[in-house]
Tab-separated table of C-alpha atoms in Angstrom:
chain	number	residue	atom	x	y	z
A	29	UNK	CA	-10.824	11.116	4.759
A	30	UNK	CA	-13.730	10.419	7.047
A	31	UNK	CA	-14.054	12.299	10.364
A	32	UNK	CA	-11.574	14.958	9.190
A	33	UNK	CA	-12.492	18.591	9.607
A	34	UNK	CA	-11.946	20.788	6.593
A	35	UNK	CA	-12.036	24.559	6.423
A	36	UNK	CA	-13.419	24.638	2.896
A	37	UNK	CA	-16.173	22.151	2.104
A	38	UNK	CA	-16.294	20.911	-1.524
A	39	UNK	CA	-19.560	20.841	-3.522
A	40	UNK	CA	-22.099	18.298	-2.299
A	41	UNK	CA	-21.851	14.847	-3.958
A	42	UNK	CA	-18.655	15.829	-5.774
A	43	UNK	CA	-15.733	13.378	-5.833
A	44	UNK	CA	-13.855	15.311	-3.161
A	45	UNK	CA	-16.980	15.524	-0.995
A	46	UNK	CA	-17.517	11.752	-1.153
A	47	UNK	CA	-13.847	11.044	-0.414
A	48	UNK	CA	-13.739	13.370	2.591
A	49	UNK	CA	-17.052	12.218	4.081
A	50	UNK	CA	-17.286	8.574	2.984
A	51	UNK	CA	-16.910	7.249	6.538
A	52	UNK	CA	-19.747	9.482	7.778
A	53	UNK	CA	-22.005	8.310	4.927
A	54	UNK	CA	-21.210	4.660	5.625
A	55	UNK	CA	-21.851	5.222	9.345
A	56	UNK	CA	-25.320	6.544	8.520
A	57	UNK	CA	-26.112	3.430	6.470
A	58	UNK	CA	-24.937	1.160	9.312
A	59	UNK	CA	-27.012	3.145	11.831
A	60	UNK	CA	-30.126	2.748	9.659
A	61	UNK	CA	-29.621	-1.032	9.681
A	62	UNK	CA	-29.151	-1.054	13.459
A	63	UNK	CA	-32.249	1.105	13.976
A	64	UNK	CA	-34.190	-1.518	12.042
A	65	UNK	CA	-33.891	-3.800	15.092
A	66	UNK	CA	-36.182	-1.482	17.061
A	67	UNK	CA	-39.280	-2.162	14.954
A	68	UNK	CA	-41.003	-5.498	14.441
A	69	UNK	CA	-41.644	-4.851	10.768
A	70	UNK	CA	-37.969	-4.308	9.923
A	71	UNK	CA	-36.368	-6.449	12.653
A	72	UNK	CA	-36.430	-9.603	10.519
A	73	UNK	CA	-34.522	-7.877	7.739
A	74	UNK	CA	-32.090	-6.107	10.076
A	75	UNK	CA	-31.164	-9.346	11.850
A	76	UNK	CA	-30.252	-10.851	8.490
A	77	UNK	CA	-27.567	-8.148	8.098
A	78	UNK	CA	-26.191	-8.177	11.633
A	79	UNK	CA	-26.262	-11.773	12.907
A	80	UNK	CA	-24.786	-14.922	11.408
A	81	UNK	CA	-27.431	-16.969	9.570
A	82	UNK	CA	-28.189	-20.681	8.915
A	83	UNK	CA	-27.638	-22.050	12.394
A	84	UNK	CA	-28.645	-25.594	13.286
A	85	UNK	CA	-28.596	-27.453	16.603
A	86	UNK	CA	-26.965	-30.867	16.892
A	87	UNK	CA	-26.160	-33.209	19.756
A	88	UNK	CA	-22.763	-34.869	19.131
A	89	UNK	CA	-22.170	-38.421	20.306
A	90	UNK	CA	-19.261	-37.379	22.513
A	91	UNK	CA	-21.258	-34.636	24.271
A	92	UNK	CA	-24.671	-34.651	25.920
A	93	UNK	CA	-25.266	-30.912	25.464
A	94	UNK	CA	-26.520	-29.578	22.107
A	95	UNK	CA	-24.098	-27.600	19.953
A	96	UNK	CA	-24.996	-24.741	17.626
A	97	UNK	CA	-23.418	-25.163	14.203
A	98	UNK	CA	-23.702	-23.070	11.061
A	99	UNK	CA	-23.889	-23.521	7.307
A	100	UNK	CA	-23.532	-21.001	4.512
A	101	UNK	CA	-26.224	-19.673	2.194
A	102	UNK	CA	-27.403	-16.696	0.106
A	103	UNK	CA	-28.271	-14.605	3.177
A	104	UNK	CA	-24.575	-14.431	4.023
A	105	UNK	CA	-24.285	-11.767	1.317
A	106	UNK	CA	-26.268	-9.366	3.516
A	107	UNK	CA	-24.068	-10.151	6.535
A	108	UNK	CA	-20.916	-9.588	4.494
A	109	UNK	CA	-22.311	-6.243	3.293
A	110	UNK	CA	-22.950	-5.012	6.846
A	111	UNK	CA	-19.482	-5.940	8.092
A	112	UNK	CA	-18.017	-4.392	4.951
A	113	UNK	CA	-19.507	-1.114	6.205
A	114	UNK	CA	-17.954	-1.709	9.619
A	115	UNK	CA	-14.578	-2.322	7.958
A	116	UNK	CA	-14.799	1.009	6.102
A	117	UNK	CA	-15.514	2.828	9.375
A	118	UNK	CA	-12.651	1.125	11.231
A	119	UNK	CA	-10.331	1.849	8.302
A	120	UNK	CA	-11.142	5.572	8.537
A	121	UNK	CA	-10.669	5.592	12.323
A	122	UNK	CA	-7.222	3.963	12.126
A	123	UNK	CA	-6.201	6.324	9.340
A	124	UNK	CA	-7.434	9.471	11.056
A	125	UNK	CA	-6.376	8.902	14.656
A	126	UNK	CA	-3.218	6.794	14.274
A	127	UNK	CA	-1.585	6.830	10.843
A	128	UNK	CA	-2.150	10.487	9.965
A	129	UNK	CA	-0.649	11.612	13.295
A	130	UNK	CA	2.398	9.403	12.740
A	131	UNK	CA	2.782	10.733	9.184
A	132	UNK	CA	2.905	14.328	10.423
A	133	UNK	CA	5.784	13.460	12.750
A	134	UNK	CA	7.802	11.501	10.186
A	135	UNK	CA	7.473	14.014	7.299
A	136	UNK	CA	7.526	11.299	4.620
A	137	UNK	CA	7.559	11.821	0.871
A	138	UNK	CA	4.428	11.130	-1.184
A	139	UNK	CA	5.630	7.667	-2.220
A	140	UNK	CA	6.576	6.638	1.320
A	141	UNK	CA	3.423	8.254	2.681
A	142	UNK	CA	1.240	5.981	0.518
A	143	UNK	CA	3.203	2.841	1.431
A	144	UNK	CA	3.202	3.790	5.109
A	145	UNK	CA	-0.603	4.056	5.114
A	146	UNK	CA	-0.930	0.737	3.284
A	147	UNK	CA	1.398	-1.078	5.679
A	148	UNK	CA	-0.230	0.499	8.724
A	149	UNK	CA	-3.711	-0.653	7.730
A	150	UNK	CA	-2.603	-4.149	6.714
A	151	UNK	CA	-0.423	-4.645	9.798
A	152	UNK	CA	-3.398	-3.921	12.075
A	153	UNK	CA	-5.617	-6.325	10.117
A	154	UNK	CA	-3.009	-9.106	9.944
A	155	UNK	CA	-2.310	-8.839	13.678
A	156	UNK	CA	-6.004	-9.084	14.562
A	157	UNK	CA	-6.640	-11.951	12.105
A	158	UNK	CA	-3.552	-13.895	13.204
A	159	UNK	CA	-4.534	-13.773	16.886
A	160	UNK	CA	-8.142	-14.671	16.058
A	161	UNK	CA	-7.074	-17.529	13.761
A	162	UNK	CA	-4.686	-18.950	16.363
A	163	UNK	CA	-7.442	-18.948	18.996
A	164	UNK	CA	-9.746	-20.881	16.630
A	165	UNK	CA	-7.035	-23.420	15.758
A	166	UNK	CA	-6.321	-23.930	19.448
A	167	UNK	CA	-9.942	-24.316	20.502
A	168	UNK	CA	-10.946	-26.593	17.603
A	169	UNK	CA	-7.715	-28.676	17.509
A	170	UNK	CA	-7.349	-28.119	13.775
A	171	UNK	CA	-3.560	-28.345	13.751
A	172	UNK	CA	-3.063	-31.485	15.869
A	173	UNK	CA	-3.562	-34.000	13.052
A	174	UNK	CA	-3.144	-33.268	9.303
A	175	UNK	CA	-5.812	-35.841	8.417
A	176	UNK	CA	-8.336	-33.565	10.124
A	177	UNK	CA	-8.132	-31.368	7.012
A	178	UNK	CA	-9.976	-33.905	4.845
A	179	UNK	CA	-11.557	-36.481	7.185
A	180	UNK	CA	-15.346	-36.334	7.106
A	181	UNK	CA	-15.519	-34.138	4.020
A	182	UNK	CA	-17.758	-32.316	3.115
A	183	UNK	CA	-17.385	-30.089	6.170
A	184	UNK	CA	-20.732	-28.377	5.782
A	185	UNK	CA	-21.080	-27.488	9.478
A	186	UNK	CA	-19.027	-24.792	11.154
A	187	UNK	CA	-18.870	-23.435	14.678
A	188	UNK	CA	-19.767	-19.777	15.163
A	189	UNK	CA	-16.159	-18.560	15.381
A	190	UNK	CA	-15.153	-20.192	12.095
A	191	UNK	CA	-18.114	-18.853	10.142
A	192	UNK	CA	-17.823	-15.355	11.595
A	193	UNK	CA	-14.087	-15.399	10.846
A	194	UNK	CA	-14.749	-16.092	7.173
A	195	UNK	CA	-17.540	-13.501	7.002
A	196	UNK	CA	-15.179	-10.848	8.372
A	197	UNK	CA	-12.338	-11.913	6.090
A	198	UNK	CA	-14.474	-11.667	2.945
A	199	UNK	CA	-15.954	-8.352	4.110
A	200	UNK	CA	-12.524	-6.838	4.783
A	201	UNK	CA	-11.047	-7.704	1.409
A	202	UNK	CA	-14.178	-6.547	-0.395
A	203	UNK	CA	-13.994	-3.224	1.450
A	204	UNK	CA	-10.409	-2.820	0.201
A	205	UNK	CA	-11.720	-2.313	-3.350
A	206	UNK	CA	-13.609	0.965	-2.740
A	207	UNK	CA	-10.816	2.080	-0.411
A	208	UNK	CA	-8.574	2.382	-3.472
A	209	UNK	CA	-10.838	5.283	-4.487
A	210	UNK	CA	-11.451	6.690	-1.012
A	211	UNK	CA	-7.724	6.746	-0.144
A	212	UNK	CA	-6.700	8.320	-3.469
A	213	UNK	CA	-4.220	5.531	-4.155
A	214	UNK	CA	-1.691	6.454	-6.837
A	215	UNK	CA	-2.383	5.079	-10.305
A	216	UNK	CA	0.911	3.186	-10.417
A	217	UNK	CA	0.055	1.411	-7.124
A	218	UNK	CA	-3.499	0.380	-8.065
A	219	UNK	CA	-2.605	-2.684	-10.251
A	220	UNK	CA	-0.313	-4.121	-7.569
A	221	UNK	CA	-2.932	-3.737	-4.849
A	222	UNK	CA	-5.714	-5.046	-7.076
A	223	UNK	CA	-3.745	-8.239	-7.703
A	224	UNK	CA	-3.415	-9.266	-4.073
A	225	UNK	CA	-6.903	-8.035	-3.069
A	226	UNK	CA	-8.540	-10.141	-5.796
A	227	UNK	CA	-6.386	-13.145	-4.904
A	228	UNK	CA	-7.502	-12.919	-1.275
A	229	UNK	CA	-11.168	-12.628	-2.267
A	230	UNK	CA	-11.016	-15.586	-4.678
A	231	UNK	CA	-9.097	-17.924	-2.362
A	232	UNK	CA	-10.984	-17.139	0.868
A	233	UNK	CA	-14.402	-17.211	-0.814
A	234	UNK	CA	-13.450	-20.432	-2.609
A	235	UNK	CA	-12.483	-22.140	0.649
A	236	UNK	CA	-15.743	-20.958	2.229
A	237	UNK	CA	-18.054	-22.026	-0.603
A	238	UNK	CA	-16.321	-25.357	-1.328
A	239	UNK	CA	-16.471	-26.347	2.366
A	240	UNK	CA	-12.681	-26.291	2.674
A	241	UNK	CA	-12.707	-23.908	5.625
A	242	UNK	CA	-10.406	-26.138	7.682
A	243	UNK	CA	-7.646	-26.067	5.081
A	244	UNK	CA	-8.212	-22.371	4.411
A	245	UNK	CA	-7.871	-21.462	8.076
A	246	UNK	CA	-4.708	-23.518	8.551
A	247	UNK	CA	-3.113	-21.873	5.499
A	248	UNK	CA	-4.206	-18.325	6.372
A	249	UNK	CA	-2.709	-18.203	9.875
A	250	UNK	CA	0.993	-18.722	8.928
A	251	UNK	CA	0.521	-16.563	5.827
A	252	UNK	CA	-0.852	-13.695	7.921
A	253	UNK	CA	2.078	-14.032	10.335
A	254	UNK	CA	4.567	-13.605	7.482
A	255	UNK	CA	2.677	-10.640	6.034
A	256	UNK	CA	2.409	-9.051	9.481
A	257	UNK	CA	6.183	-9.284	9.903
A	258	UNK	CA	6.794	-7.717	6.483
A	259	UNK	CA	4.519	-4.722	6.990
A	260	UNK	CA	5.726	-4.180	10.567
A	261	UNK	CA	9.325	-4.209	9.267
A	262	UNK	CA	8.394	-1.689	6.591
A	263	UNK	CA	6.838	0.608	9.196
A	264	UNK	CA	10.033	0.486	11.265
A	265	UNK	CA	12.082	1.081	8.120
A	266	UNK	CA	10.139	4.256	7.305
A	267	UNK	CA	10.757	5.566	10.813
A	268	UNK	CA	14.468	4.694	10.684
A	269	UNK	CA	16.155	3.404	7.516
A	270	UNK	CA	18.804	1.588	9.563
A	271	UNK	CA	16.209	-0.822	10.964
A	272	UNK	CA	16.237	-3.582	8.322
A	273	UNK	CA	16.744	-6.733	10.393
A	274	UNK	CA	13.049	-7.563	10.216
A	275	UNK	CA	13.264	-8.076	6.453
A	276	UNK	CA	15.829	-10.861	6.937
A	277	UNK	CA	13.550	-12.794	9.282
A	278	UNK	CA	10.602	-12.141	6.953
A	279	UNK	CA	12.523	-13.567	3.973
A	280	UNK	CA	13.223	-16.786	5.883
A	281	UNK	CA	9.647	-17.230	7.108
A	282	UNK	CA	8.255	-16.329	3.675
A	283	UNK	CA	9.981	-19.300	2.039
A	284	UNK	CA	8.929	-21.630	4.880
A	285	UNK	CA	5.296	-20.485	4.566
A	286	UNK	CA	5.302	-21.123	0.821
A	287	UNK	CA	6.660	-24.647	1.325
A	288	UNK	CA	4.124	-25.322	4.083
A	289	UNK	CA	1.260	-24.115	1.879
A	290	UNK	CA	2.320	-26.314	-1.037
A	291	UNK	CA	2.844	-29.349	1.205
A	292	UNK	CA	-0.554	-29.150	2.911
A	293	UNK	CA	-2.322	-28.425	-0.378
A	294	UNK	CA	-0.780	-31.425	-2.141
A	295	UNK	CA	-1.582	-33.659	0.852
A	296	UNK	CA	-5.199	-32.510	0.935
A	297	UNK	CA	-6.067	-32.439	-2.773
A	298	UNK	CA	-3.658	-35.120	-3.994
A	299	UNK	CA	-3.827	-37.767	-1.267
A	300	UNK	CA	-6.478	-36.956	1.341
A	301	UNK	CA	-9.666	-36.046	-0.509
A	302	UNK	CA	-9.316	-38.768	-3.219
A	303	UNK	CA	-9.350	-41.419	-0.479
A	304	UNK	CA	-12.401	-40.208	1.443
A	305	UNK	CA	-15.683	-42.089	1.275
A	306	UNK	CA	-17.817	-39.250	-0.091
A	307	UNK	CA	-16.831	-38.909	-3.730
A	308	UNK	CA	-18.891	-36.970	-6.252
A	309	UNK	CA	-20.499	-33.632	-6.911
A	310	UNK	CA	-23.656	-32.497	-5.101
A	311	UNK	CA	-24.731	-28.899	-4.495
A	312	UNK	CA	-27.450	-29.989	-2.068
A	313	UNK	CA	-24.977	-31.872	0.134
A	314	UNK	CA	-22.176	-29.357	-0.391
A	315	UNK	CA	-19.915	-32.051	-1.806
A	316	UNK	CA	-17.352	-30.910	-4.398
A	317	UNK	CA	-14.998	-33.870	-4.142
A	318	UNK	CA	-14.403	-34.536	-7.838
A	319	UNK	CA	-11.135	-34.677	-9.753
A	320	UNK	CA	-11.807	-31.520	-11.792
A	321	UNK	CA	-12.438	-29.303	-8.768
A	322	UNK	CA	-9.568	-30.818	-6.793
A	323	UNK	CA	-7.074	-30.233	-9.588
A	324	UNK	CA	-8.414	-26.715	-10.220
A	325	UNK	CA	-7.994	-25.788	-6.558
A	326	UNK	CA	-4.514	-27.297	-6.396
A	327	UNK	CA	-3.461	-25.538	-9.616
A	328	UNK	CA	-4.789	-22.197	-8.318
A	329	UNK	CA	-2.826	-22.530	-5.084
A	330	UNK	CA	0.372	-23.621	-6.845
A	331	UNK	CA	0.176	-20.803	-9.391
A	332	UNK	CA	-0.415	-18.277	-6.630
A	333	UNK	CA	2.573	-19.553	-4.663
A	334	UNK	CA	4.744	-19.446	-7.801
A	335	UNK	CA	3.649	-15.852	-8.487
A	336	UNK	CA	4.436	-14.861	-4.911
A	337	UNK	CA	7.882	-16.469	-5.111
A	338	UNK	CA	8.558	-14.625	-8.379
A	339	UNK	CA	7.655	-11.305	-6.736
A	340	UNK	CA	9.766	-12.232	-3.726
A	341	UNK	CA	12.844	-13.022	-5.854
A	342	UNK	CA	12.476	-9.760	-7.774
A	343	UNK	CA	12.161	-7.866	-4.492
A	344	UNK	CA	15.320	-9.472	-3.108
A	345	UNK	CA	17.247	-8.785	-6.326
A	346	UNK	CA	16.174	-5.144	-6.225
A	347	UNK	CA	17.351	-4.816	-2.636
A	348	UNK	CA	20.665	-6.498	-3.513
A	349	UNK	CA	21.266	-4.062	-6.394
A	350	UNK	CA	20.484	-1.073	-4.169
A	351	UNK	CA	22.828	-2.399	-1.495
A	352	UNK	CA	25.651	-2.952	-3.990
A	353	UNK	CA	25.178	0.549	-5.423
A	354	UNK	CA	25.344	2.054	-1.939
A	355	UNK	CA	28.513	0.116	-1.171
A	356	UNK	CA	30.104	1.273	-4.441
A	357	UNK	CA	29.274	4.919	-3.737
A	358	UNK	CA	30.764	4.638	-0.239
A	359	UNK	CA	34.003	3.177	-1.637
A	360	UNK	CA	34.334	6.108	-4.045
A	361	UNK	CA	33.977	8.556	-1.179
A	362	UNK	CA	36.616	6.753	0.908
A	363	UNK	CA	39.125	6.391	-2.009
A	364	UNK	CA	42.493	8.371	-1.594
A	365	UNK	CA	42.521	11.969	-2.801
A	366	UNK	CA	44.153	12.726	-6.124
A	367	UNK	CA	47.568	14.501	-6.145
A	368	UNK	CA	47.362	18.318	-6.322
A	369	UNK	CA	48.185	19.845	-9.695
A	370	UNK	CA	50.897	22.522	-10.179
A	371	UNK	CA	49.647	26.040	-9.954
A	372	UNK	CA	49.185	27.616	-13.328
A	373	UNK	CA	50.622	31.110	-13.855
A	374	UNK	CA	48.024	33.814	-13.675
A	375	UNK	CA	46.964	35.482	-16.832
A	376	UNK	CA	48.889	38.714	-17.592
A	377	UNK	CA	51.125	38.140	-14.607
A	378	UNK	CA	48.386	39.466	-12.324
A	379	UNK	CA	47.769	38.088	-8.917
A	380	UNK	CA	45.055	39.354	-6.623
A	381	UNK	CA	44.496	42.376	-8.901
A	382	UNK	CA	48.177	43.568	-8.726
A	383	UNK	CA	50.117	43.700	-12.013
A	384	UNK	CA	53.689	42.450	-11.677
A	385	UNK	CA	56.310	43.545	-14.145
A	386	UNK	CA	59.147	41.292	-15.218
A	387	UNK	CA	61.495	44.341	-15.761
A	388	UNK	CA	63.813	44.533	-12.747
A	389	UNK	CA	65.480	47.929	-13.659
A	390	UNK	CA	65.086	50.867	-11.321
A	391	UNK	CA	62.463	53.581	-11.909
A	392	UNK	CA	65.216	56.248	-12.756
A	393	UNK	CA	66.634	54.002	-15.506
A	394	UNK	CA	63.185	53.571	-16.955
A	395	UNK	CA	62.670	57.344	-17.078
A	396	UNK	CA	66.028	57.906	-18.844
A	397	UNK	CA	65.120	55.239	-21.394
A	398	UNK	CA	61.770	56.849	-21.977
A	399	UNK	CA	63.393	60.290	-22.596
């Protein structure tokens, strides 16, 4: 783990060395990019990594002041790479100074330790993204009218907050891929985490590239709220197994979020976009409003929601089985005690090491018989 002091240092450039010092290495790369701003020769390249690119100035009809808007382009790859480095550094800081200290107090098993770290990192990210997304929706009035999701498509122009939000989202989920190696995630947990990381990357990048950032933002905010509640509930559960009320509220909101996602997606791709004026496919104009792309996007969202519901049902069934097994074990412990059995005679008539004789004659009679 980055920033962690070790008594014994592993060989340089070995796997253990890279894992322990990956945050320091990434910090050096980020510092080199920042130092590039100090020199005129490298400043042009450094700015491409640090600042958001492709800004244009427009004067809307409703306002007299010019407004800075942004588009996307190939240079965004450099910006995503820089903020991917920042995400790795922040990940190491949260792990080192918050989660590791909490783990030492809780004394969790290896399985719970891994899940606790995962939930701690994701809960912090979901909380930050949910608050940021809500502020954008409030300032831009995205959620006031559903027709705003498709009116005026293609939405090639974005305000700074929207573009920077998507840059950070893509960078975070891309950074999660190398973190599987840096965090020494267990082999049995890697496929599960790869599934949802790749789904996030594909869906968020797709909304960004296809100029569907309005729909993507509206769908991400309630989804992040549900995921935040789940991981926060799991953190409380690891600290005290009696705290399970959060999972009930999460289950209710999870189903509502899935229905909301399907409803808005069908409205946008099935009814809204087919009725807009700009129909056709044009890379130059950023227009992807054709039947093939619309149906592909809708199918991808529906399949993802179906997969999530399948995982959710299996999770609930597993919890129900565990609960029923616990109830059955408690009933066995409370059941009335069985009747005591009759005491069996001791072998050889001995009790507590003393041999008892069944002959009740006196000792003098025994002696006369023996003579």
